[in-house]
Amino acid sequence: MHVDIDSFYASVEENRNPLLKGKPVVICVYSGRKEDSGAVSTSNYKARELGIKAGMPIIIAKRIAKDKDVIFLPVDMEYYREVSERIMDLMEEESDIMEQVSIDEAYLDITKISNSDWDKAIEIAKKIKEKIYSQEDLTVSIGISTNKFVAKMASDFKKPNGLTIVKEEDIKKFLDNFPVSKLHGIGNKTTTVLNEIGIQTAKDLGEFDQKELEEIFGKNKAKLLHDKALGIDDTAVKPREKKQLSRIGTLKKDTNDNDEIIEKIIELAKDLENRIKKNKVSFRTISLITIDTELKTQTKSETIPQTNDIQRVISIPKDLLEKYLKENPDKKLRRVGIRISNLEFSKTQKTLDDF
Ligand code: DCP
Ligand code: CA
Ligand code: CA
């Protein structure tokens, strides 16, 4: 199964501010050189209808949006990562193995839990959709097939909120009419060369003489291309190695009271402790994440010798908080978080279950 969140950053921003609902929303990475220099990171489907798309210069997007009620917002990576991590955790629980491939997509091996049964697989997909919708108010598009490549093509097939199943016997029919440029992993340069030799669709590519393809692209790449055309992929879903673990929470009220914030930090640390144990992980860096009432995020970190001592996940953020409050006497916090990074996973460490 391949799962991809629909218009991820834009949807998250819509949920955070209900006033945006129904409006075209554009999320931007401002380069900071000049006002409006930078690129569009993503846009919601309303904005895409106007022609505003990811990768476009902000200046062009603003030109298109002129005289229209289009909302432009800067990216807030810290916040998106937090949402992403919750969704990844949720999906990991619903699969045998989960491989995260970007902030908003993952491959899920569901061979065992579905018992290789298509109806059961569809049930799992629907359950994942429902959970993500009820817990995060986000929709996802899902593709299911017998390998990663076709599952990815299938999740892209119907968006937003799609669910596409491509059974083994339907793979060829499903892929045949795709232009080669739309096959995942085939870029612009390769497409140009393929078009030059008369290959337009996956069907063309699949039927093209293998030897001739090898002469142009070399043995390895020719095989790769041929496999894509036929929907062959035997790469495994690899379990993710997380780079960091974090928890962020909203304070009961906006505050700069040391004790109130520490109370929250302790609560978050408990949650993190469970995940540290579950992942059998040790860490080197501990961070305090602060989000003030103007939604400005700051991160303060300290690096120590590798440890799995959960006490440090409370004591270090305490020190960092003291520092933050000293440096920012006029600010109140809305949200606070803790994060551990520079992780090491002890793979050999056996649990009782393993004996
Ligand atoms: N992103 C980015 N710059 C790009 C493409 C994407 O910063 N050129 C970011 C913003 C997206 C997120 O990555 O929200 C996920 O990328 P996707 O390609 O999955 O695009 P979306 O989730 O926004 O839309 P879709 O519904 O098409 O998946
Ligand atoms: Ca997406
Ligand atoms: Ca994606």
Coordinates of N, CA and C in Angstrom, one line a residue, residues 143-145 149-158 164-178 183 202 229 231:
G143 N -3.0 3.8 -2.8 CA -2.9 2.8 -3.8 C -2.5 1.5 -3.3
I144 N -3.2 0.4 -3.8 CA -2.8 -0.9 -3.3 C -2.5 -1.8 -4.5
S145 N -1.4 -2.5 -4.4 CA -1.0 -3.4 -5.5 C -0.1 -4.5 -4.9
F149 N 6.1 0.0 -6.6 CA 6.0 0.9 -7.7 C 4.6 1.1 -8.2
V150 N 3.9 -0.1 -8.3 CA 2.5 0.0 -8.8 C 1.6 0.7 -7.8
A151 N 1.8 0.4 -6.5 CA 1.1 1.0 -5.4 C 1.2 2.5 -5.5
K152 N 2.4 3.0 -5.7 CA 2.7 4.4 -5.8 C 1.9 5.0 -7.0
M153 N 2.0 4.3 -8.1 CA 1.3 4.8 -9.3 C -0.2 4.9 -9.0
A154 N -0.7 3.9 -8.3 CA -2.1 3.8 -8.0 C -2.6 4.9 -7.0
S155 N -1.7 5.2 -6.1 CA -2.2 6.3 -5.1 C -2.2 7.6 -5.8
D156 N -1.4 7.8 -6.9 CA -1.4 9.0 -7.6 C -2.6 9.1 -8.6
F157 N -3.2 8.0 -8.9 CA -4.2 7.9 -10.0 C -5.4 8.7 -9.7
K158 N -5.9 8.6 -8.4 CA -7.1 9.3 -8.1 C -6.8 10.2 -6.8
T164 N -7.3 3.4 -4.9 CA -7.2 2.6 -6.2 C -6.5 1.3 -6.0
I165 N -7.1 0.3 -6.4 CA -6.6 -1.1 -6.2 C -6.2 -1.6 -7.6
V166 N -4.9 -2.1 -7.7 CA -4.5 -2.7 -9.0 C -4.0 -4.1 -8.7
K167 N -4.9 -5.1 -9.0 CA -4.5 -6.5 -8.8 C -3.4 -6.9 -9.8
E168 N -2.7 -7.9 -9.4 CA -1.6 -8.4 -10.3 C -2.0 -8.5 -11.7
E169 N -3.2 -9.1 -12.0 CA -3.6 -9.4 -13.4 C -4.0 -8.1 -14.1
D170 N -4.2 -7.0 -13.4 CA -4.6 -5.8 -14.0 C -3.5 -4.8 -14.2
I171 N -2.3 -5.1 -13.7 CA -1.2 -4.2 -13.8 C -0.9 -3.7 -15.2
K172 N -0.8 -4.6 -16.1 CA -0.5 -4.2 -17.5 C -1.5 -3.2 -18.1
K173 N -2.8 -3.6 -17.9 CA -3.9 -2.7 -18.4 C -3.8 -1.3 -17.7
F174 N -3.5 -1.3 -16.4 CA -3.5 -0.1 -15.7 C -2.4 0.8 -16.2
L175 N -1.2 0.2 -16.5 CA 0.0 1.1 -16.8 C 0.1 1.5 -18.3
D176 N -0.4 0.6 -19.2 CA -0.2 0.7 -20.6 C -0.3 2.1 -21.2
N177 N -1.4 2.9 -20.8 CA -1.6 4.2 -21.4 C -1.0 5.3 -20.7
F178 N -0.2 5.1 -19.6 CA 0.5 6.2 -19.0 C 1.6 6.7 -19.9
L183 N 5.5 7.8 -15.3 CA 5.9 6.7 -14.6 C 6.9 7.1 -13.5
A202 N 3.8 3.8 -21.7 CA 4.4 2.6 -21.0 C 4.3 1.4 -21.9
A229 N 7.9 -0.2 -17.1 CA 6.8 -0.2 -18.1 C 5.9 -1.4 -17.8
G231 N 5.5 -2.8 -14.8 CA 5.1 -2.8 -13.4 C 5.7 -3.9 -12.6

